[in-house]
mmCIF file of C-alpha atoms in Angstrom:
data_model
loop_
_atom_site.group_PDB
_atom_site.id
_atom_site.type_symbol
_atom_site.label_atom_id
_atom_site.label_comp_id
_atom_site.label_asym_id
_atom_site.label_seq_id
_atom_site.Cartn_x
_atom_site.Cartn_y
_atom_site.Cartn_z
ATOM 1 C CA MET A 18 -53.148 -32.137 152.031
ATOM 2 C CA SER A 19 -52.832 -28.376 152.297
ATOM 3 C CA ASP A 20 -53.818 -26.113 149.416
ATOM 4 C CA ALA A 21 -50.194 -25.071 149.020
ATOM 5 C CA LEU A 22 -49.219 -28.665 148.118
ATOM 6 C CA ASP A 23 -52.332 -29.575 146.061
ATOM 7 C CA ALA A 24 -51.546 -30.873 142.593
ATOM 8 C CA THR A 25 -55.170 -31.162 141.630
ATOM 9 C CA PRO A 26 -56.266 -31.500 138.744
ATOM 10 C CA TYR A 27 -53.020 -33.187 137.839
ATOM 11 C CA ASP A 28 -52.305 -36.828 138.652
ATOM 12 C CA ALA A 29 -48.808 -37.214 137.286
ATOM 13 C CA LEU A 30 -45.619 -35.424 136.297
ATOM 14 C CA LEU A 31 -43.635 -36.529 133.172
ATOM 15 C CA LEU A 32 -39.950 -35.811 133.035
ATOM 16 C CA LEU A 33 -39.362 -35.335 129.256
ATOM 17 C CA SER A 34 -35.749 -35.348 127.965
ATOM 18 C CA PHE A 35 -33.594 -35.826 124.893
ATOM 19 C CA GLY A 36 -32.167 -39.258 125.643
ATOM 20 C CA GLY A 37 -28.752 -40.742 124.901
ATOM 21 C CA PRO A 38 -26.907 -43.869 124.125
ATOM 22 C CA GLU A 39 -25.826 -46.181 126.938
ATOM 23 C CA GLY A 40 -23.256 -48.228 125.131
ATOM 24 C CA PRO A 41 -21.163 -48.296 121.888
ATOM 25 C CA ASP A 42 -23.748 -50.423 120.015
ATOM 26 C CA ASP A 43 -26.379 -47.641 120.832
ATOM 27 C CA VAL A 44 -24.601 -44.762 119.294
ATOM 28 C CA VAL A 45 -25.466 -45.033 115.576
ATOM 29 C CA PRO A 46 -29.112 -46.138 116.259
ATOM 30 C CA PHE A 47 -29.476 -43.190 118.673
ATOM 31 C CA LEU A 48 -28.150 -40.733 116.103
ATOM 32 C CA GLU A 49 -30.421 -42.331 113.425
ATOM 33 C CA ASN A 50 -33.340 -41.463 115.753
ATOM 34 C CA VAL A 51 -32.101 -37.939 116.304
ATOM 35 C CA THR A 52 -31.584 -37.156 112.554
ATOM 36 C CA ARG A 53 -34.520 -39.268 111.133
ATOM 37 C CA GLY A 54 -35.858 -37.790 107.952
ATOM 38 C CA ARG A 55 -32.728 -35.855 107.054
ATOM 39 C CA GLY A 56 -31.125 -38.510 104.840
ATOM 40 C CA ILE A 57 -27.760 -38.592 106.645
ATOM 41 C CA PRO A 58 -25.647 -41.634 105.684
ATOM 42 C CA LYS A 59 -24.669 -44.102 108.340
ATOM 43 C CA GLU A 60 -21.002 -43.505 107.700
ATOM 44 C CA ARG A 61 -21.477 -39.842 108.481
ATOM 45 C CA LEU A 62 -23.321 -40.750 111.711
ATOM 46 C CA LYS A 63 -20.353 -42.926 112.711
ATOM 47 C CA GLU A 64 -18.103 -39.855 112.319
ATOM 48 C CA VAL A 65 -20.433 -37.706 114.369
ATOM 49 C CA GLY A 66 -20.591 -40.522 116.991
ATOM 50 C CA GLN A 67 -16.895 -40.215 117.701
ATOM 51 C CA HIS A 68 -17.808 -37.737 120.470
ATOM 52 C CA TYR A 69 -19.730 -40.555 122.187
ATOM 53 C CA PHE A 70 -17.157 -43.212 121.500
ATOM 54 C CA LEU A 71 -14.532 -41.071 123.319
ATOM 55 C CA PHE A 72 -16.692 -41.761 126.444
ATOM 56 C CA GLY A 73 -17.226 -45.406 125.906
ATOM 57 C CA GLY A 74 -20.354 -44.829 123.849
ATOM 58 C CA VAL A 75 -22.254 -43.616 126.802
ATOM 59 C CA SER A 76 -23.987 -40.334 127.230
ATOM 60 C CA PRO A 77 -24.231 -39.166 130.745
ATOM 61 C CA ILE A 78 -27.689 -37.715 130.224
ATOM 62 C CA ASN A 79 -29.730 -40.873 131.121
ATOM 63 C CA ASP A 80 -27.959 -41.236 134.517
ATOM 64 C CA GLN A 81 -28.446 -37.508 135.129
ATOM 65 C CA ASN A 82 -32.126 -37.939 134.433
ATOM 66 C CA ARG A 83 -32.277 -40.870 136.775
ATOM 67 C CA ALA A 84 -30.706 -38.671 139.448
ATOM 68 C CA LEU A 85 -33.139 -35.877 138.764
ATOM 69 C CA LEU A 86 -36.011 -38.332 138.903
ATOM 70 C CA ASP A 87 -34.910 -39.573 142.329
ATOM 71 C CA ALA A 88 -34.440 -35.938 143.495
ATOM 72 C CA LEU A 89 -37.991 -34.991 142.365
ATOM 73 C CA ARG A 90 -39.605 -38.010 143.962
ATOM 74 C CA LYS A 91 -37.686 -37.404 147.252
ATOM 75 C CA ASP A 92 -38.674 -33.661 147.285
ATOM 76 C CA PHE A 93 -42.333 -34.386 146.554
ATOM 77 C CA ALA A 94 -42.491 -37.101 149.259
ATOM 78 C CA ASP A 95 -40.647 -34.987 151.799
ATOM 79 C CA HIS A 96 -43.116 -32.088 151.228
ATOM 80 C CA GLY A 97 -46.291 -34.111 151.095
ATOM 81 C CA LEU A 98 -46.910 -33.546 147.368
ATOM 82 C CA ASP A 99 -48.664 -36.717 146.265
ATOM 83 C CA LEU A 100 -47.771 -36.810 142.564
ATOM 84 C CA PRO A 101 -46.082 -39.756 140.831
ATOM 85 C CA VAL A 102 -43.159 -38.867 138.482
ATOM 86 C CA TYR A 103 -42.476 -40.720 135.213
ATOM 87 C CA TRP A 104 -39.685 -40.408 132.710
ATOM 88 C CA GLY A 105 -39.698 -40.521 128.866
ATOM 89 C CA ASN A 106 -37.125 -39.540 126.127
ATOM 90 C CA ARG A 107 -37.551 -38.238 122.609
ATOM 91 C CA ASN A 108 -34.666 -40.248 121.132
ATOM 92 C CA TRP A 109 -33.819 -43.240 123.303
ATOM 93 C CA ALA A 110 -35.269 -45.613 125.844
ATOM 94 C CA PRO A 111 -37.348 -45.011 127.802
ATOM 95 C CA TYR A 112 -39.160 -43.705 124.790
ATOM 96 C CA LEU A 113 -41.812 -41.113 125.250
ATOM 97 C CA THR A 114 -44.629 -43.040 123.578
ATOM 98 C CA ASP A 115 -43.884 -46.107 125.757
ATOM 99 C CA THR A 116 -43.950 -43.959 128.944
ATOM 100 C CA LEU A 117 -47.254 -42.307 127.881
ATOM 101 C CA ARG A 118 -48.747 -45.687 127.152
ATOM 102 C CA GLU A 119 -47.644 -46.800 130.645
ATOM 103 C CA MET A 120 -49.099 -43.659 132.245
ATOM 104 C CA THR A 121 -52.417 -44.269 130.408
ATOM 105 C CA ALA A 122 -52.519 -47.902 131.653
ATOM 106 C CA ASP A 123 -51.876 -46.511 135.166
ATOM 107 C CA GLY A 124 -54.996 -44.417 134.808
ATOM 108 C CA ARG A 125 -53.264 -40.982 134.563
ATOM 109 C CA ARG A 126 -55.606 -38.492 132.894
ATOM 110 C CA ARG A 127 -54.055 -35.083 133.613
ATOM 111 C CA ILE A 128 -50.347 -35.007 133.041
ATOM 112 C CA LEU A 129 -47.892 -32.140 133.599
ATOM 113 C CA VAL A 130 -44.657 -32.223 131.522
ATOM 114 C CA LEU A 131 -41.220 -30.978 132.700
ATOM 115 C CA ALA A 132 -38.938 -30.719 129.617
ATOM 116 C CA THR A 133 -35.191 -30.621 130.404
ATOM 117 C CA SER A 134 -34.793 -27.355 128.512
ATOM 118 C CA ALA A 135 -35.358 -24.058 130.270
ATOM 119 C CA TYR A 136 -35.595 -21.667 127.320
ATOM 120 C CA ALA A 137 -37.864 -20.847 124.416
ATOM 121 C CA SER A 138 -36.873 -22.179 121.009
ATOM 122 C CA TYR A 139 -38.078 -24.548 118.387
ATOM 123 C CA SER A 140 -35.631 -27.431 119.537
ATOM 124 C CA GLY A 141 -36.033 -26.535 123.207
ATOM 125 C CA CYS A 142 -39.818 -26.314 123.396
ATOM 126 C CA ARG A 143 -41.970 -26.764 120.311
ATOM 127 C CA GLN A 144 -40.122 -29.877 119.171
ATOM 128 C CA TYR A 145 -40.873 -31.503 122.491
ATOM 129 C CA ARG A 146 -44.552 -30.526 122.013
ATOM 130 C CA GLU A 147 -44.412 -32.070 118.469
ATOM 131 C CA ASN A 148 -43.110 -35.252 120.042
ATOM 132 C CA LEU A 149 -45.852 -35.319 122.513
ATOM 133 C CA ALA A 150 -48.411 -34.900 119.742
ATOM 134 C CA ASP A 151 -46.845 -37.722 117.811
ATOM 135 C CA SER A 152 -47.000 -40.002 120.831
ATOM 136 C CA LEU A 153 -50.591 -39.121 121.587
ATOM 137 C CA ALA A 154 -51.451 -39.820 117.958
ATOM 138 C CA ALA A 155 -49.865 -43.272 118.306
ATOM 139 C CA LEU A 156 -51.894 -44.015 121.422
ATOM 140 C CA GLU A 157 -55.035 -42.759 119.686
ATOM 141 C CA ALA A 158 -54.416 -45.174 116.744
ATOM 142 C CA GLU A 159 -54.183 -47.951 119.333
ATOM 143 C CA GLY A 160 -57.669 -46.984 120.631
ATOM 144 C CA LEU A 161 -56.410 -45.868 124.009
ATOM 145 C CA GLU A 162 -58.169 -43.128 126.034
ATOM 146 C CA LEU A 163 -55.909 -40.099 125.759
ATOM 147 C CA PRO A 164 -54.783 -38.123 128.849
ATOM 148 C CA LYS A 165 -54.818 -34.320 128.831
ATOM 149 C CA VAL A 166 -51.213 -33.039 128.655
ATOM 150 C CA ASP A 167 -49.934 -29.647 129.816
ATOM 151 C CA LYS A 168 -46.265 -28.379 129.779
ATOM 152 C CA LEU A 169 -44.734 -26.464 132.629
ATOM 153 C CA ARG A 170 -43.706 -22.901 131.840
ATOM 154 C CA HIS A 171 -40.098 -21.973 131.027
ATOM 155 C CA TYR A 172 -38.116 -21.911 134.263
ATOM 156 C CA PHE A 173 -34.887 -20.114 133.189
ATOM 157 C CA ASN A 174 -35.506 -17.209 135.615
ATOM 158 C CA HIS A 175 -36.811 -19.285 138.580
ATOM 159 C CA GLU A 176 -34.700 -18.852 141.757
ATOM 160 C CA GLY A 177 -34.245 -22.582 142.098
ATOM 161 C CA PHE A 178 -32.716 -22.827 138.696
ATOM 162 C CA LEU A 179 -30.557 -19.737 139.079
ATOM 163 C CA GLU A 180 -29.110 -20.221 142.588
ATOM 164 C CA PRO A 181 -27.150 -23.465 141.728
ATOM 165 C CA MET A 182 -25.644 -21.770 138.738
ATOM 166 C CA ILE A 183 -24.671 -18.724 140.762
ATOM 167 C CA ASP A 184 -22.939 -21.030 143.350
ATOM 168 C CA GLY A 185 -21.253 -22.852 140.464
ATOM 169 C CA VAL A 186 -19.721 -19.622 139.097
ATOM 170 C CA LEU A 187 -18.620 -18.537 142.573
ATOM 171 C CA GLN A 188 -16.939 -21.875 143.150
ATOM 172 C CA SER A 189 -15.209 -21.792 139.901
ATOM 173 C CA LEU A 190 -13.872 -18.303 140.589
ATOM 174 C CA ALA A 191 -12.605 -19.387 143.989
ATOM 175 C CA ASP A 192 -10.847 -22.285 142.301
ATOM 176 C CA LEU A 193 -8.807 -20.006 140.101
ATOM 177 C CA PRO A 194 -5.387 -18.854 141.261
ATOM 178 C CA GLU A 195 -5.761 -15.806 143.502
ATOM 179 C CA GLU A 196 -3.609 -13.632 141.242
ATOM 180 C CA VAL A 197 -5.956 -13.937 138.313
ATOM 181 C CA ARG A 198 -9.309 -14.437 140.082
ATOM 182 C CA ASP A 199 -10.561 -10.845 140.207
ATOM 183 C CA GLY A 200 -9.718 -10.192 136.632
ATOM 184 C CA ALA A 201 -11.316 -13.292 135.297
ATOM 185 C CA HIS A 202 -13.990 -12.951 132.603
ATOM 186 C CA ILE A 203 -17.202 -15.048 132.591
ATOM 187 C CA ALA A 204 -18.377 -16.766 129.344
ATOM 188 C CA PHE A 205 -21.995 -17.752 129.697
ATOM 189 C CA SER A 206 -22.367 -20.534 127.214
ATOM 190 C CA THR A 207 -25.486 -22.119 125.496
ATOM 191 C CA HIS A 208 -26.263 -24.181 122.445
ATOM 192 C CA SER A 209 -25.951 -22.322 119.180
ATOM 193 C CA ILE A 210 -29.018 -22.470 116.937
ATOM 194 C CA PRO A 211 -29.668 -21.078 113.420
ATOM 195 C CA THR A 212 -30.269 -17.261 113.682
ATOM 196 C CA ALA A 213 -33.605 -17.723 111.809
ATOM 197 C CA SER A 214 -34.715 -20.049 114.510
ATOM 198 C CA ALA A 215 -33.560 -17.691 117.302
ATOM 199 C CA ASP A 216 -35.287 -14.737 115.663
ATOM 200 C CA SER A 217 -38.580 -16.643 115.609
ATOM 201 C CA SER A 218 -38.372 -18.003 119.202
ATOM 202 C CA GLY A 219 -41.006 -17.184 121.666
ATOM 203 C CA PRO A 220 -44.314 -15.448 121.052
ATOM 204 C CA VAL A 221 -44.801 -13.661 117.706
ATOM 205 C CA GLU A 222 -44.686 -10.159 119.147
ATOM 206 C CA GLY A 223 -41.110 -10.777 120.380
ATOM 207 C CA HIS A 224 -39.726 -12.163 117.090
ATOM 208 C CA GLY A 225 -36.612 -10.644 115.610
ATOM 209 C CA GLU A 226 -33.158 -9.729 116.972
ATOM 210 C CA GLY A 227 -32.565 -13.174 118.482
ATOM 211 C CA GLY A 228 -36.118 -13.453 119.799
ATOM 212 C CA ALA A 229 -36.931 -14.937 123.233
ATOM 213 C CA TYR A 230 -34.039 -17.351 123.002
ATOM 214 C CA VAL A 231 -31.271 -14.707 123.126
ATOM 215 C CA GLU A 232 -33.301 -12.385 125.355
ATOM 216 C CA GLN A 233 -33.880 -15.054 128.050
ATOM 217 C CA HIS A 234 -30.185 -16.140 128.075
ATOM 218 C CA LEU A 235 -29.057 -12.563 128.368
ATOM 219 C CA ASP A 236 -31.493 -12.047 131.325
ATOM 220 C CA VAL A 237 -30.054 -15.104 133.094
ATOM 221 C CA ALA A 238 -26.480 -14.087 132.343
ATOM 222 C CA GLN A 239 -27.157 -10.598 133.833
ATOM 223 C CA LEU A 240 -28.791 -12.061 136.912
ATOM 224 C CA ILE A 241 -25.896 -14.348 137.649
ATOM 225 C CA ALA A 242 -23.289 -11.638 137.024
ATOM 226 C CA ASP A 243 -25.093 -9.230 139.310
ATOM 227 C CA ALA A 244 -25.242 -11.891 142.031
ATOM 228 C CA VAL A 245 -21.612 -12.638 141.673
ATOM 229 C CA ARG A 246 -20.747 -8.905 141.982
ATOM 230 C CA GLU A 247 -22.990 -8.506 145.076
ATOM 231 C CA ARG A 248 -21.362 -11.555 146.786
ATOM 232 C CA THR A 249 -17.789 -10.889 145.948
ATOM 233 C CA GLY A 250 -17.524 -7.207 145.403
ATOM 234 C CA VAL A 251 -15.950 -7.741 141.988
ATOM 235 C CA ASP A 252 -17.627 -6.813 138.685
ATOM 236 C CA HIS A 253 -16.434 -9.441 136.196
ATOM 237 C CA PRO A 254 -16.731 -8.765 132.464
ATOM 238 C CA TRP A 255 -18.986 -11.254 130.724
ATOM 239 C CA ARG A 256 -20.439 -12.324 127.363
ATOM 240 C CA LEU A 257 -23.011 -14.704 126.103
ATOM 241 C CA VAL A 258 -21.356 -17.251 123.826
ATOM 242 C CA TYR A 259 -22.467 -20.337 121.828
ATOM 243 C CA GLN A 260 -21.302 -23.888 121.383
ATOM 244 C CA SER A 261 -22.337 -27.199 119.645
ATOM 245 C CA ARG A 262 -22.984 -25.733 116.261
ATOM 246 C CA SER A 263 -24.052 -28.286 113.605
ATOM 247 C CA GLY A 264 -25.447 -28.153 110.059
ATOM 248 C CA ALA A 265 -24.488 -26.532 106.769
ATOM 249 C CA PRO A 266 -21.688 -23.939 107.041
ATOM 250 C CA HIS A 267 -23.611 -21.419 104.738
ATOM 251 C CA ILE A 268 -26.474 -21.163 107.228
ATOM 252 C CA PRO A 269 -26.008 -18.380 109.824
ATOM 253 C CA TRP A 270 -25.891 -19.614 113.488
ATOM 254 C CA LEU A 271 -25.622 -17.605 116.657
ATOM 255 C CA GLU A 272 -22.076 -16.517 117.405
ATOM 256 C CA PRO A 273 -19.397 -16.208 118.839
ATOM 257 C CA ASP A 274 -18.388 -19.749 119.292
ATOM 258 C CA ILE A 275 -16.851 -20.487 122.697
ATOM 259 C CA CYS A 276 -13.476 -21.396 121.220
ATOM 260 C CA ASP A 277 -13.392 -18.196 119.062
ATOM 261 C CA HIS A 278 -14.234 -16.237 122.226
ATOM 262 C CA LEU A 279 -11.450 -17.824 124.248
ATOM 263 C CA GLU A 280 -9.012 -16.670 121.464
ATOM 264 C CA GLU A 281 -10.530 -13.245 121.668
ATOM 265 C CA LEU A 282 -10.028 -13.149 125.481
ATOM 266 C CA HIS A 283 -6.417 -14.206 125.067
ATOM 267 C CA GLY A 284 -5.878 -11.471 122.493
ATOM 268 C CA VAL A 285 -7.056 -8.722 124.833
ATOM 269 C CA GLY A 286 -4.991 -10.051 127.696
ATOM 270 C CA ALA A 287 -7.732 -11.573 129.889
ATOM 271 C CA PRO A 288 -5.976 -13.264 132.847
ATOM 272 C CA ALA A 289 -8.584 -16.123 133.200
ATOM 273 C CA VAL A 290 -12.093 -17.200 132.285
ATOM 274 C CA VAL A 291 -14.922 -19.132 133.900
ATOM 275 C CA VAL A 292 -17.203 -20.838 131.414
ATOM 276 C CA ALA A 293 -20.791 -21.167 132.738
ATOM 277 C CA PRO A 294 -23.058 -23.448 130.635
ATOM 278 C CA ILE A 295 -26.357 -21.722 131.480
ATOM 279 C CA GLY A 296 -28.176 -23.201 128.481
ATOM 280 C CA PHE A 297 -27.954 -26.737 129.861
ATOM 281 C CA VAL A 298 -29.756 -28.413 132.673
ATOM 282 C CA SER A 299 -27.174 -31.089 133.245
ATOM 283 C CA ASP A 300 -23.584 -32.132 132.296
ATOM 284 C CA HIS A 301 -24.528 -34.110 129.210
ATOM 285 C CA MET A 302 -22.389 -34.923 126.133
ATOM 286 C CA GLU A 303 -22.327 -31.401 124.699
ATOM 287 C CA VAL A 304 -21.016 -30.056 127.943
ATOM 288 C CA LEU A 305 -18.468 -32.912 128.370
ATOM 289 C CA TYR A 306 -17.189 -32.721 124.906
ATOM 290 C CA ASP A 307 -17.606 -29.133 123.647
ATOM 291 C CA LEU A 308 -16.539 -27.517 126.903
ATOM 292 C CA ASP A 309 -14.621 -30.040 128.943
ATOM 293 C CA THR A 310 -12.747 -31.427 125.906
ATOM 294 C CA GLU A 311 -12.591 -28.866 123.096
ATOM 295 C CA ALA A 312 -12.844 -25.563 124.916
ATOM 296 C CA LYS A 313 -10.491 -26.818 127.628
ATOM 297 C CA ALA A 314 -7.948 -27.834 125.055
ATOM 298 C CA LYS A 315 -8.138 -24.476 123.371
ATOM 299 C CA ALA A 316 -7.657 -22.676 126.643
ATOM 300 C CA GLN A 317 -4.639 -24.867 127.458
ATOM 301 C CA GLU A 318 -3.209 -24.078 124.013
ATOM 302 C CA LEU A 319 -3.621 -20.390 124.703
ATOM 303 C CA GLY A 320 -2.289 -20.511 128.177
ATOM 304 C CA LEU A 321 -5.540 -19.164 129.510
ATOM 305 C CA PRO A 322 -6.574 -20.417 132.948
ATOM 306 C CA MET A 323 -10.142 -21.758 132.613
ATOM 307 C CA ARG A 324 -12.676 -23.255 134.950
ATOM 308 C CA ARG A 325 -16.015 -24.650 133.887
ATOM 309 C CA SER A 326 -18.859 -24.155 136.373
ATOM 310 C CA ALA A 327 -21.480 -26.867 137.208
ATOM 311 C CA THR A 328 -24.822 -27.118 135.691
ATOM 312 C CA VAL A 329 -27.993 -27.475 137.877
ATOM 313 C CA GLY A 330 -28.359 -31.180 137.500
ATOM 314 C CA ALA A 331 -30.273 -32.822 140.363
ATOM 315 C CA ASP A 332 -29.568 -30.032 142.826
ATOM 316 C CA PRO A 333 -32.271 -30.031 145.614
ATOM 317 C CA ARG A 334 -33.062 -26.443 144.935
ATOM 318 C CA PHE A 335 -34.001 -27.238 141.358
ATOM 319 C CA ALA A 336 -36.182 -30.140 142.520
ATOM 320 C CA ALA A 337 -37.871 -27.642 144.892
ATOM 321 C CA ALA A 338 -38.319 -25.211 141.987
ATOM 322 C CA VAL A 339 -40.088 -27.957 140.049
ATOM 323 C CA ARG A 340 -42.398 -28.597 142.973
ATOM 324 C CA ASP A 341 -43.175 -24.870 143.015
ATOM 325 C CA LEU A 342 -43.882 -24.851 139.381
ATOM 326 C CA VAL A 343 -46.249 -27.848 139.655
ATOM 327 C CA VAL A 344 -48.157 -26.257 142.578
ATOM 328 C CA GLU A 345 -48.333 -22.982 140.724
ATOM 329 C CA ARG A 346 -49.701 -24.491 137.513
ATOM 330 C CA ALA A 347 -52.162 -26.680 139.354
ATOM 331 C CA ALA A 348 -53.516 -23.616 141.214
ATOM 332 C CA VAL A 349 -53.899 -21.709 137.895
ATOM 333 C CA GLU A 350 -55.901 -24.646 136.475
ATOM 334 C CA ARG A 351 -58.105 -24.534 139.539
ATOM 335 C CA GLY A 352 -58.802 -20.874 138.822
ATOM 336 C CA GLN A 353 -56.799 -19.498 141.767
ATOM 337 C CA GLU A 354 -54.637 -16.404 141.596
ATOM 338 C CA VAL A 355 -50.893 -17.140 142.030
ATOM 339 C CA THR A 356 -47.684 -15.068 142.277
ATOM 340 C CA PRO A 357 -45.144 -16.960 140.204
ATOM 341 C CA CYS A 358 -41.517 -16.957 141.031
ATOM 342 C CA ALA A 359 -39.618 -15.139 138.324
ATOM 343 C CA LEU A 360 -36.497 -13.084 138.812
ATOM 344 C CA GLY A 361 -34.998 -10.509 136.486
ATOM 345 C CA ALA A 362 -36.579 -8.219 133.936
ATOM 346 C CA LEU A 363 -38.742 -10.695 131.906
ATOM 347 C CA GLY A 364 -41.240 -11.920 134.380
ATOM 348 C CA ALA A 365 -42.878 -15.350 134.288
ATOM 349 C CA SER A 366 -43.320 -17.095 130.878
ATOM 350 C CA HIS A 367 -46.662 -18.027 129.528
ATOM 351 C CA ASN A 368 -48.317 -21.370 130.714
ATOM 352 C CA LEU A 369 -49.790 -22.089 127.331
ATOM 353 C CA CYS A 370 -47.633 -21.618 124.253
ATOM 354 C CA PRO A 371 -49.570 -19.245 121.918
ATOM 355 C CA VAL A 372 -50.088 -19.726 118.224
ATOM 356 C CA GLY A 373 -46.878 -18.867 116.223
ATOM 357 C CA CYS A 374 -44.672 -19.405 119.210
ATOM 358 C CA CYS A 375 -41.259 -20.975 118.171
ATOM 359 C CA PRO A 376 -42.737 -21.989 114.761
ATOM 360 C CA ALA A 377 -41.711 -25.273 113.180
ATOM 361 C CA ARG A 378 -39.641 -25.600 109.989
ATOM 362 C CA ALA A 379 -42.692 -27.257 108.402
ATOM 363 C CA PRO A 380 -46.245 -27.437 109.774
ATOM 364 C CA HIS A 381 -46.550 -30.182 112.371
ATOM 365 C CA PRO A 382 -49.094 -30.789 115.120
ATOM 366 C CA ALA A 383 -47.882 -29.867 118.588
ATOM 367 C CA ALA A 384 -49.527 -30.756 121.944
ATOM 368 C CA ALA A 385 -49.753 -28.631 125.063
ATOM 369 C CA GLY A 386 -50.171 -25.312 123.287
ATOM 370 C CA ALA A 387 -52.964 -22.996 122.002
ATOM 371 C CA ASP A 388 -52.840 -24.781 118.736
ATOM 372 C CA SER A 389 -52.888 -28.375 120.110
ATOM 373 C CA PRO A 390 -55.093 -30.883 118.362
ATOM 374 C CA TYR A 391 -55.421 -32.531 121.806
ATOM 375 C CA ALA A 392 -56.998 -29.779 123.891
#
């Protein structure tokens, strides 16, 4: 194997995702997993689960992860990267602990983790690391030899993540009627989170004013908008907007909400809008419901032509980006100098989450970081 495709010292990649129900009977148990410890009554969970019941009780996320798993395995095999790929979820089968147990039984001792979240935040990074620590603690209690686990850096500004989204926006613009196309606005959408969580996202030195979470999304939005202008000759107005808010109404969350933004666009006479869900790796439930159902209905009510661009999903360019990230991190672990792929103004993210990065609501062990109890 050539040095360029050497994964040493790693012997496996773990695709780590959120998980989702795969039938009506799974919906409430899944939501109980997601909200464990918050004391939410089952009747309330049934109300929340209506989003899933509209789609037969099935979240698309698991099938999308299966497709990504296949794409990664194909890309690695096609390029001679000898690295097995496993899959585990935080909240539904295949559960993370079960997958790590399987990997341990298979003799895997140095594991890289790809989380299906590209940006820095508690829920998008540290919570995954906490889940890893919980699973490692469970295996330790079983007397198993623990593997060393590292997490791939944030990939929001990697070319292989950006290019599919650029193409998605271009295709959505082309799908608009010609008379409104050049005047269309772009709404770059991501998951809203509490402002306090946003302000403390990323390393400590960057906390405040939305932290790394907002900064990274704005960088991606600017990169896509610039690429669209360069390839079409049209400078489309754009804004970063938010969706999928949950929680108590009195707690401030990032705004504006996508539906409020659509009303604002209508009010200023925007002829059309492309909604680009840059905060999401795949078209899972929050994309299908919050954008393809709620936002689409709001746009139709307003008479505002709207197109929703595609997420990255299992695009071969994203699979290639993951291969690049794996080879890059492996080279770093071997002490080699690397030039990481990172477009835009922010550069490549850290490989090891520093102490105080995306702090938890309450102290909780987290693996794959400078404060990991499983170094």
